[in-house]
CSV table of C-alpha atoms and ligand atoms in Angstrom, one decimal:
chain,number,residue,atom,x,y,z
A,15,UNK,CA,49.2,113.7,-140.4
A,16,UNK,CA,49.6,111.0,-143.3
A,17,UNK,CA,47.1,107.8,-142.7
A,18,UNK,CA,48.5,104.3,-142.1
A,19,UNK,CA,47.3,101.6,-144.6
A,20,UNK,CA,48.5,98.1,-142.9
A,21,UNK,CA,49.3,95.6,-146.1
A,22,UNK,CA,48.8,92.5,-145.2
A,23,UNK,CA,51.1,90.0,-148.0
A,24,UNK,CA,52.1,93.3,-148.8
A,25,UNK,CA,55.7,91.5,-150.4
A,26,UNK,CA,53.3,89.1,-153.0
A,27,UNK,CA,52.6,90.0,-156.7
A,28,UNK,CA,49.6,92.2,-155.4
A,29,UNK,CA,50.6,93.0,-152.4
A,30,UNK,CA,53.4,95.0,-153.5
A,31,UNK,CA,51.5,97.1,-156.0
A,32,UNK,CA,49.9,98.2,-153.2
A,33,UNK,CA,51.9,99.3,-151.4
A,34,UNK,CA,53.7,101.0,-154.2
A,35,UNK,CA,50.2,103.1,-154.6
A,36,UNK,CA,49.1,103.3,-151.5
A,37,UNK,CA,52.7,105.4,-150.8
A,38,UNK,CA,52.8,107.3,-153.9
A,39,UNK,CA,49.1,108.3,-152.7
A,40,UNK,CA,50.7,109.8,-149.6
A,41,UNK,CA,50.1,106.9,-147.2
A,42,UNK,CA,52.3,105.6,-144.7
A,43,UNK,CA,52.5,101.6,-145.3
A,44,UNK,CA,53.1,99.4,-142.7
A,45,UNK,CA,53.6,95.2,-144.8
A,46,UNK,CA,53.1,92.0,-143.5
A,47,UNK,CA,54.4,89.3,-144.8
A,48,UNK,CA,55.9,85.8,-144.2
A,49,UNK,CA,57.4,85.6,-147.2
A,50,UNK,CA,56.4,81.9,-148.3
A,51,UNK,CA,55.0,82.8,-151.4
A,52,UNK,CA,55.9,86.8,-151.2
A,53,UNK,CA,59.1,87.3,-152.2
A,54,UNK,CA,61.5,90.4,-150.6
A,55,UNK,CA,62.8,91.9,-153.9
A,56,UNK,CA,59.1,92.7,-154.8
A,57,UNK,CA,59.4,95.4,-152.0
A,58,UNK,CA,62.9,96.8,-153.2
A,59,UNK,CA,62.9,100.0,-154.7
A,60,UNK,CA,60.8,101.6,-151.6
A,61,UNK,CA,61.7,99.7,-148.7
A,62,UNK,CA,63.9,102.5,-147.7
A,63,UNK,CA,61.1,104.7,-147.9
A,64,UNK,CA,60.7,106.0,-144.3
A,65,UNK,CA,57.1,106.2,-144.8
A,66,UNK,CA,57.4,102.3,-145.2
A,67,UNK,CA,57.4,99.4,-143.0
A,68,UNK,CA,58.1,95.8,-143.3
A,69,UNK,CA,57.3,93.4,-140.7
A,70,UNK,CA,58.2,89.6,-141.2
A,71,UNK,CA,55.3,87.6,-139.7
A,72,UNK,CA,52.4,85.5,-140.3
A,73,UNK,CA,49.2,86.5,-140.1
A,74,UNK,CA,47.6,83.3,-139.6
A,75,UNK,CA,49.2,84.1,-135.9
A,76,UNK,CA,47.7,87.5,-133.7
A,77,UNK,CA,48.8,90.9,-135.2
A,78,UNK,CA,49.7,93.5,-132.4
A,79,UNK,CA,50.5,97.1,-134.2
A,80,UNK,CA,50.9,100.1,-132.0
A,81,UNK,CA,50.3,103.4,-134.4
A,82,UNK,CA,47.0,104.1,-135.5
A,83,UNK,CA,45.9,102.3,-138.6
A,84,UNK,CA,43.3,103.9,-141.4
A,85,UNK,CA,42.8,100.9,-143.8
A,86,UNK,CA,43.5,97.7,-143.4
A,87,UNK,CA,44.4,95.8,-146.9
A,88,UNK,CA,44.2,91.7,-146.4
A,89,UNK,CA,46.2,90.0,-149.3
A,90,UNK,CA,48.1,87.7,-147.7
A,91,UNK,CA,47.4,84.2,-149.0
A,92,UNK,CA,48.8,81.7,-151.5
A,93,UNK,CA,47.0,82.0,-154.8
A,94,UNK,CA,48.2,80.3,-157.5
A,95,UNK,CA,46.8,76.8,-157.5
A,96,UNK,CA,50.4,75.3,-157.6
A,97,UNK,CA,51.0,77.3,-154.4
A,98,UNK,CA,47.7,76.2,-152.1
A,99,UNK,CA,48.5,73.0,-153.2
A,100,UNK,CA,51.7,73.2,-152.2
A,101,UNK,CA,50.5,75.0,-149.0
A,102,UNK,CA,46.8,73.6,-148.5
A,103,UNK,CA,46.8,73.9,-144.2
A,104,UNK,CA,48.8,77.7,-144.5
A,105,UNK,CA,46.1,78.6,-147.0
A,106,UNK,CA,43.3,77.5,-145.3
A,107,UNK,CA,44.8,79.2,-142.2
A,108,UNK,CA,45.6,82.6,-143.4
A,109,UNK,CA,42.1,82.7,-145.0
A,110,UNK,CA,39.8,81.7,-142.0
A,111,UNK,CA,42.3,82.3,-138.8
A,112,UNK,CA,44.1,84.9,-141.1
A,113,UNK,CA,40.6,87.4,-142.4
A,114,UNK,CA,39.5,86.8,-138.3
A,115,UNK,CA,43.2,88.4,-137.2
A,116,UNK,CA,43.3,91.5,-140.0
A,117,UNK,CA,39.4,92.1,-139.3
A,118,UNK,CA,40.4,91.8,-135.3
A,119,UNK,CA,43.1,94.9,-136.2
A,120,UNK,CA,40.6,96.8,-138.2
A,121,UNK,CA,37.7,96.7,-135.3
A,122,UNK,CA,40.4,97.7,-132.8
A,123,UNK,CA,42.0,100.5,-134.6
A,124,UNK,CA,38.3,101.9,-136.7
A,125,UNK,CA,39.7,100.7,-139.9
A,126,UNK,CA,38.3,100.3,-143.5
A,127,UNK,CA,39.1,96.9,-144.4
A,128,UNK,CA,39.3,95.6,-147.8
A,129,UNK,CA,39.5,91.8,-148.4
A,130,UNK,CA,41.4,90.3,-151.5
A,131,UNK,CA,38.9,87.8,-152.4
A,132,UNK,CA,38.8,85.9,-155.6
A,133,UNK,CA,36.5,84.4,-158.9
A,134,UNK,CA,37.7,81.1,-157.7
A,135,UNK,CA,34.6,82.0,-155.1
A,136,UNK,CA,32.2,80.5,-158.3
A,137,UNK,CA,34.3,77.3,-158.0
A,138,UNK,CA,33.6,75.8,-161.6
A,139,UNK,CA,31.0,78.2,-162.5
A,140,UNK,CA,27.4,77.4,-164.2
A,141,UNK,CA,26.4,81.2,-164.6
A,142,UNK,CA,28.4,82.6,-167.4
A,143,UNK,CA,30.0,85.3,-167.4
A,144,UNK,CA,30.2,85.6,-163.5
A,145,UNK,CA,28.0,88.4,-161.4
A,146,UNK,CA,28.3,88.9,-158.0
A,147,UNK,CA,24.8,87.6,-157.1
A,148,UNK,CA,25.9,83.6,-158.5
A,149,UNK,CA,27.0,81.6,-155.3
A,150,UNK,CA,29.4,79.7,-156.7
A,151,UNK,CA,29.9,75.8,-157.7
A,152,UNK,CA,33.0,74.8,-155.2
A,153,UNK,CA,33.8,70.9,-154.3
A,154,UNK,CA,34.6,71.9,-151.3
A,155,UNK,CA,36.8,68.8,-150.4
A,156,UNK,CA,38.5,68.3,-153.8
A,157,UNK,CA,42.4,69.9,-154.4
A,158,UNK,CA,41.6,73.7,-154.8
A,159,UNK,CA,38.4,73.9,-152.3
A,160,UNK,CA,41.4,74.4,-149.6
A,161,UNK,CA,41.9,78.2,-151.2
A,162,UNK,CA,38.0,78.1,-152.5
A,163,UNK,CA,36.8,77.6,-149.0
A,164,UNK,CA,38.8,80.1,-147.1
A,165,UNK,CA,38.2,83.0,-149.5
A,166,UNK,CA,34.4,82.0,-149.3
A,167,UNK,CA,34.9,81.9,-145.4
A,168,UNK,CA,36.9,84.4,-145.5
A,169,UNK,CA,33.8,86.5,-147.2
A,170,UNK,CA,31.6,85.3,-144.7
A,171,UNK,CA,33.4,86.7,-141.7
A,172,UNK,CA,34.4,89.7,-143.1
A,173,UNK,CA,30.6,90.4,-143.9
A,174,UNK,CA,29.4,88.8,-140.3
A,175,UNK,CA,32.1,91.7,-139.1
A,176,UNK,CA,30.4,94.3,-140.9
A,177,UNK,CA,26.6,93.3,-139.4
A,178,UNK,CA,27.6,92.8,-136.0
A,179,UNK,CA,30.8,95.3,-135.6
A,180,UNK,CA,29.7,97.8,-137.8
A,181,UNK,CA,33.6,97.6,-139.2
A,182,UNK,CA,33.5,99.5,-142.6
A,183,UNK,CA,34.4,96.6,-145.2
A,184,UNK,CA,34.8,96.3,-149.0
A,185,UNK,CA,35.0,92.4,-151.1
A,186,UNK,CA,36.9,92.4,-154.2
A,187,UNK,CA,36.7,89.5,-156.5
A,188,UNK,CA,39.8,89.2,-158.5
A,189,UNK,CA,39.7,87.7,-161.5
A,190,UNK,CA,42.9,86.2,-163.2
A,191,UNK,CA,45.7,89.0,-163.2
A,192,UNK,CA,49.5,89.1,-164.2
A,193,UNK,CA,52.3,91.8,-164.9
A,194,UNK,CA,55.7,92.1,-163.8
A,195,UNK,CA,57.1,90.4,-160.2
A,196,UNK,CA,54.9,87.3,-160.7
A,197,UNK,CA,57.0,84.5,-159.8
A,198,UNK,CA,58.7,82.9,-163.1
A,199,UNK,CA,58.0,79.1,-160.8
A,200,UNK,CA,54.7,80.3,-159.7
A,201,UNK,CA,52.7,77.9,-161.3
A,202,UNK,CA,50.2,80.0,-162.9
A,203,UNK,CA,49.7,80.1,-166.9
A,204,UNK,CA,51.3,83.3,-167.9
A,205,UNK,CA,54.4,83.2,-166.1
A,206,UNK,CA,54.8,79.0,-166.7
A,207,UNK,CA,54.4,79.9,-171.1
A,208,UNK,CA,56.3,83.6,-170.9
A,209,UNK,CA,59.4,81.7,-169.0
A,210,UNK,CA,59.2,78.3,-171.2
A,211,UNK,CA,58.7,80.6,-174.5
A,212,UNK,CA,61.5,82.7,-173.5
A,213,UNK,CA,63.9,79.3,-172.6
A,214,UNK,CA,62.1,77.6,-176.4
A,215,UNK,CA,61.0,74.9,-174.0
A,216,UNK,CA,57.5,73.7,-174.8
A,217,UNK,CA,54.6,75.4,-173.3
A,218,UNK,CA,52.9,73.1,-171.0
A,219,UNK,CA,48.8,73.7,-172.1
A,220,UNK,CA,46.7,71.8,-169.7
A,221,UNK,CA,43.6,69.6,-170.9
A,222,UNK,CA,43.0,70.6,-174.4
A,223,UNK,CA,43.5,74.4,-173.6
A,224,UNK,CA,39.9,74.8,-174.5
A,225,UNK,CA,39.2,76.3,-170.9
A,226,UNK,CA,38.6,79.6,-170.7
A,227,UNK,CA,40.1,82.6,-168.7
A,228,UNK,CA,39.9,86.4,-168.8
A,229,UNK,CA,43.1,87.9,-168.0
A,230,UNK,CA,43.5,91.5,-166.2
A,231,UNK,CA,46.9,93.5,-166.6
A,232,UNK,CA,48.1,94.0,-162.9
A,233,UNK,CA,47.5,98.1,-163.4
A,234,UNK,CA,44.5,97.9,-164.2
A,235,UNK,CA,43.4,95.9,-161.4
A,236,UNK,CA,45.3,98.2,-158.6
A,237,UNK,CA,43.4,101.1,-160.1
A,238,UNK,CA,40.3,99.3,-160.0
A,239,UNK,CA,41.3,98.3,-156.2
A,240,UNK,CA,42.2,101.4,-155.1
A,241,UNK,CA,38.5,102.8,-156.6
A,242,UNK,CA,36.8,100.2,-154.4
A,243,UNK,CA,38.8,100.7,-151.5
A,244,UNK,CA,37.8,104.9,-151.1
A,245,UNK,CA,34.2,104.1,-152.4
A,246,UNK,CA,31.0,103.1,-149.9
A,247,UNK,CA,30.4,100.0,-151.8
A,248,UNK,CA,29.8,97.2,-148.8
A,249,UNK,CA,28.9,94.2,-151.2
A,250,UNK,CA,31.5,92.1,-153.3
A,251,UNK,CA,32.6,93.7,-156.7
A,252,UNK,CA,34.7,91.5,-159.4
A,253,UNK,CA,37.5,93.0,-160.7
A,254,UNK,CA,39.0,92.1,-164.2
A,255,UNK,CA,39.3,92.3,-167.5
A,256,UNK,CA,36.2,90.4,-169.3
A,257,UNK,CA,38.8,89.8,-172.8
A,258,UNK,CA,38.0,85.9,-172.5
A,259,UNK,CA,40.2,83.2,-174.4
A,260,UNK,CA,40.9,79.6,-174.4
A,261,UNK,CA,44.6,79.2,-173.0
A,262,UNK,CA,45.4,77.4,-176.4
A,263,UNK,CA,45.1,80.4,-178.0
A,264,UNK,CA,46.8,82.5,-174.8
A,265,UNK,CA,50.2,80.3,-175.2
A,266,UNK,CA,50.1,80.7,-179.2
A,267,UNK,CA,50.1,84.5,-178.5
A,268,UNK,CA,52.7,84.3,-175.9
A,269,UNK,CA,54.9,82.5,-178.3
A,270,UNK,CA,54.5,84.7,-181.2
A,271,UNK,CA,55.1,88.2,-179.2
A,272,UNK,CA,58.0,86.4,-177.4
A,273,UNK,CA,59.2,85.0,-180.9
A,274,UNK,CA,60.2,82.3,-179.4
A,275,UNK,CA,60.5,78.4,-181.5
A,276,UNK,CA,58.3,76.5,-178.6
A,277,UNK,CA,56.3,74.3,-179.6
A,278,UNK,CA,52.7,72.9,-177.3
A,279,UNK,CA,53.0,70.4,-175.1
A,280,UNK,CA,49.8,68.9,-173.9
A,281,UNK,CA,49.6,68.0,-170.1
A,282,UNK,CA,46.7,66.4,-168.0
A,283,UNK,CA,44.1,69.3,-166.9
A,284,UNK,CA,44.2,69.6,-163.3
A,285,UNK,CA,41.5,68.0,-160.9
A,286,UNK,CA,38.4,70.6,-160.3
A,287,UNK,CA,39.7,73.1,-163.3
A,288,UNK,CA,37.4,75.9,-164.2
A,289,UNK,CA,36.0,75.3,-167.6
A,290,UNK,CA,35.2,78.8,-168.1
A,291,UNK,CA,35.4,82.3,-166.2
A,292,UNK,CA,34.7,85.8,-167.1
A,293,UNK,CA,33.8,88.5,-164.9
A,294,UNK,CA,30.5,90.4,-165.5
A,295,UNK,CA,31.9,94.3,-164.4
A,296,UNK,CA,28.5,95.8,-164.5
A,297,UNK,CA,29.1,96.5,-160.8
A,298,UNK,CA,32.4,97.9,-161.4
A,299,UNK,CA,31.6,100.1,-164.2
A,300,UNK,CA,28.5,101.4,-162.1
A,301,UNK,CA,29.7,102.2,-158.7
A,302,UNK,CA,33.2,102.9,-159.5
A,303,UNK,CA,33.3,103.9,-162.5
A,304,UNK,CA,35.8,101.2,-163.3
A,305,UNK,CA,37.1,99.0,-166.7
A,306,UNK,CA,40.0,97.6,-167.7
A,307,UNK,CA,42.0,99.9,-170.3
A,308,UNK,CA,45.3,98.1,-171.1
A,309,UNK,CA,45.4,95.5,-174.0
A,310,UNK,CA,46.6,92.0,-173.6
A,311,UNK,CA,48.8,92.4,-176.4
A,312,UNK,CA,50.3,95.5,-174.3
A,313,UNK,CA,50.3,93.7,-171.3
A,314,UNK,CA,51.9,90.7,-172.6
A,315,UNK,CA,54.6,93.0,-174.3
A,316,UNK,CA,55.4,94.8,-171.1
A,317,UNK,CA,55.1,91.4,-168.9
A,318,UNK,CA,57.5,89.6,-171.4
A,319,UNK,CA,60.0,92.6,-171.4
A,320,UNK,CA,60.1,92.4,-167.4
A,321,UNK,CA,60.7,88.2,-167.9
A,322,UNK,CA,63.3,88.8,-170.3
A,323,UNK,CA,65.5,90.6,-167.2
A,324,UNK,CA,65.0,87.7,-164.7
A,325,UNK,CA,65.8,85.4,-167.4
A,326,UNK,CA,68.4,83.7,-167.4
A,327,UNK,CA,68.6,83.7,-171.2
B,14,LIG,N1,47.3,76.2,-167.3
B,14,LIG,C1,48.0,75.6,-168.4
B,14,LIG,N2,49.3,75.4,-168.3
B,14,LIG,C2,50.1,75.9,-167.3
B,14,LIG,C3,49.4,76.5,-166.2
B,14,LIG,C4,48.1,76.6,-166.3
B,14,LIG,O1,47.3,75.2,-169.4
B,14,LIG,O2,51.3,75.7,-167.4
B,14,LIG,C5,45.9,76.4,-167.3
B,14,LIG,C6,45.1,75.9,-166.1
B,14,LIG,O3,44.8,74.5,-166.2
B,14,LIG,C7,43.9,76.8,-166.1
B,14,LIG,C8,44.4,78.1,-166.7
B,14,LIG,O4,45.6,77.7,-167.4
B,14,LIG,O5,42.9,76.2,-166.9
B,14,LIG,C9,44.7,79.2,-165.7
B,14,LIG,O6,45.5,78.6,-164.7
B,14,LIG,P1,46.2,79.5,-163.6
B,14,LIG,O7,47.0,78.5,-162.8
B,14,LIG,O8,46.9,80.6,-164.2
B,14,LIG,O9,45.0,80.1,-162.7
B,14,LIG,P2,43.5,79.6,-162.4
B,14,LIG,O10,42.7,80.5,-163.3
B,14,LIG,O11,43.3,78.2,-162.7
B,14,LIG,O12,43.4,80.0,-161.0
């Protein structure tokens, strides 16, 4: 009989990948989602797969599924910073009341669980690059502690789950990731440059753009999910791609692959940014055998070539 993975945000960016390997992998998918951030048309070309299920609903609110479950896959949240801020009570809710609900499934039914968890964990970081054993540096009552604090709760519980309920957990750490279906209004700095380099609008570059990121192309990461998810590795692993830049340098490769005329525009950095972040994939590499293998400059060609057909242009 095929095993049931239950996808929870399973129509978000993520989410959907998921789903799309976790049924060409043979699984039946059942996906939960509530759409505010997930968006239906991400789920399109195999929602009439009859191995697949969608299920409108919010997981902040008690999950009740009948069939028998093998994995449960918790990436429902908001997680662009324009989004929890948007949507700072839903994402503190579908972190805390949200992990407490999937874990409450994955105890019941003898699940795996794997938890989407995040670098935003390290808050601003001091440790550079990031390894799993740095505890973070999180203001935990400033704009973004409201998505901060639930993935670090969210961490907590799931590991206070695996102590006391013996339920068979995983932690991944995602670092910053993009590809195809992210949102073209989502907020984040590769779809805000691609869609205002495609338009020749000027890229909006926050602070200086001397802050740093380290940008993952979205197969890579479901790869290195997957790994995780059918290895025996109970403590957090970060996932992503350790290719650091400054986003100043990010938008003036965005506009030269998109040839586009943009020009910069400099904007206020947002309260609490991250100055820097990098994973440190030792863990990865070990356990799972794991690293990034797609380029940025092939990520960004096949990201922009996706844009350019939701485009209006
Ligand atoms: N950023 C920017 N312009 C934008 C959007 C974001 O300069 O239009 C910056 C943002 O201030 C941050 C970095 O890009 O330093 C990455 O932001 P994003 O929202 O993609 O994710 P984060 O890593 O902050 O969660």
């Amino acid at each position: 009989m095929k095993k049931t993975a239950l996808v929870t945000g399973g129509a978000g960016f993520l989410g959907s990948y998921l789903c799309e390997r976790l049924l060409g992998l043979g699984f039946k998918v059942i996906c939960l989602d509530n759409l505010i951030t997930g968006n239906i048309k991400n789920i399109e070309t195999f929602r009439k797969d009859p191995r697949f299920e969608f299920i409108r609903h919010d997981v902040s609110k008690p999950i009740f599924i009948k069939s028998k479950i093998a994995f449960v896959l918790h990436f429902a949240s908001p997680a662009s910073p324009a989004d929890y801020l948007n949507y700072p009570i839903q994402t503190l809710k579908v972190g805390s009341l949200g992990t407490h609900n999937a874990l409450g499934v994955a105890k019941e039914k003898k699940a795996r669980f794997l938890l989407a968890s995040t670098s935003e964990v390290y808050g601003d970081p001091l440790v550079h690059p990031q390894t799993e054993e740095y505890w973070g540096n999180v203001n935990c009552i400033g704009p973004r502690g409201v998505y901060d604090e639930a993935k670090r709760f969210a961490e907590a519980i799931t590991m206070a789950y695996h102590r006391v309920h013996k339920v068979d957990t995983r932690i991944v750490r995602i670092f910053n990731t993009y590809g195809p279906r992210m949102r073209k209004n989502d907020g984040r700095a590769i779809p805000n440059f691609i869609s205002q380099a495609l338009l020749h609008k000027p890229l909006t570059v926050y602070g200086k753009g001397r802050q740093t990121r380290s940008f993952c192309y979205v197969d890579d990461l479901i790869d290195g999910l997957i790994r995780l998810l059918m290895s025996s590795v109970a403590s957090p692993v970060n996932i992503g791609n350790p290719n650091e830049m400054c986003l100043i340098d990010l938008a003036k490769l965005i506009v030269k692959f998109a040839q586009s005329k943009s020009k910069i525009h400099f904007k206020p950095l947002p309260v609490d940014d991250p100055k820097q972040r990098r994973p440190d994939i030792t863990r990865a590499r070990k356990y799972l055998k794991w690293q990034p293998k797609v380029s940025l400059a092939m990520g960004l060609t096949k990201t922009i070539a996706w844009y350019r057909t939701v485009m209006d242009t």
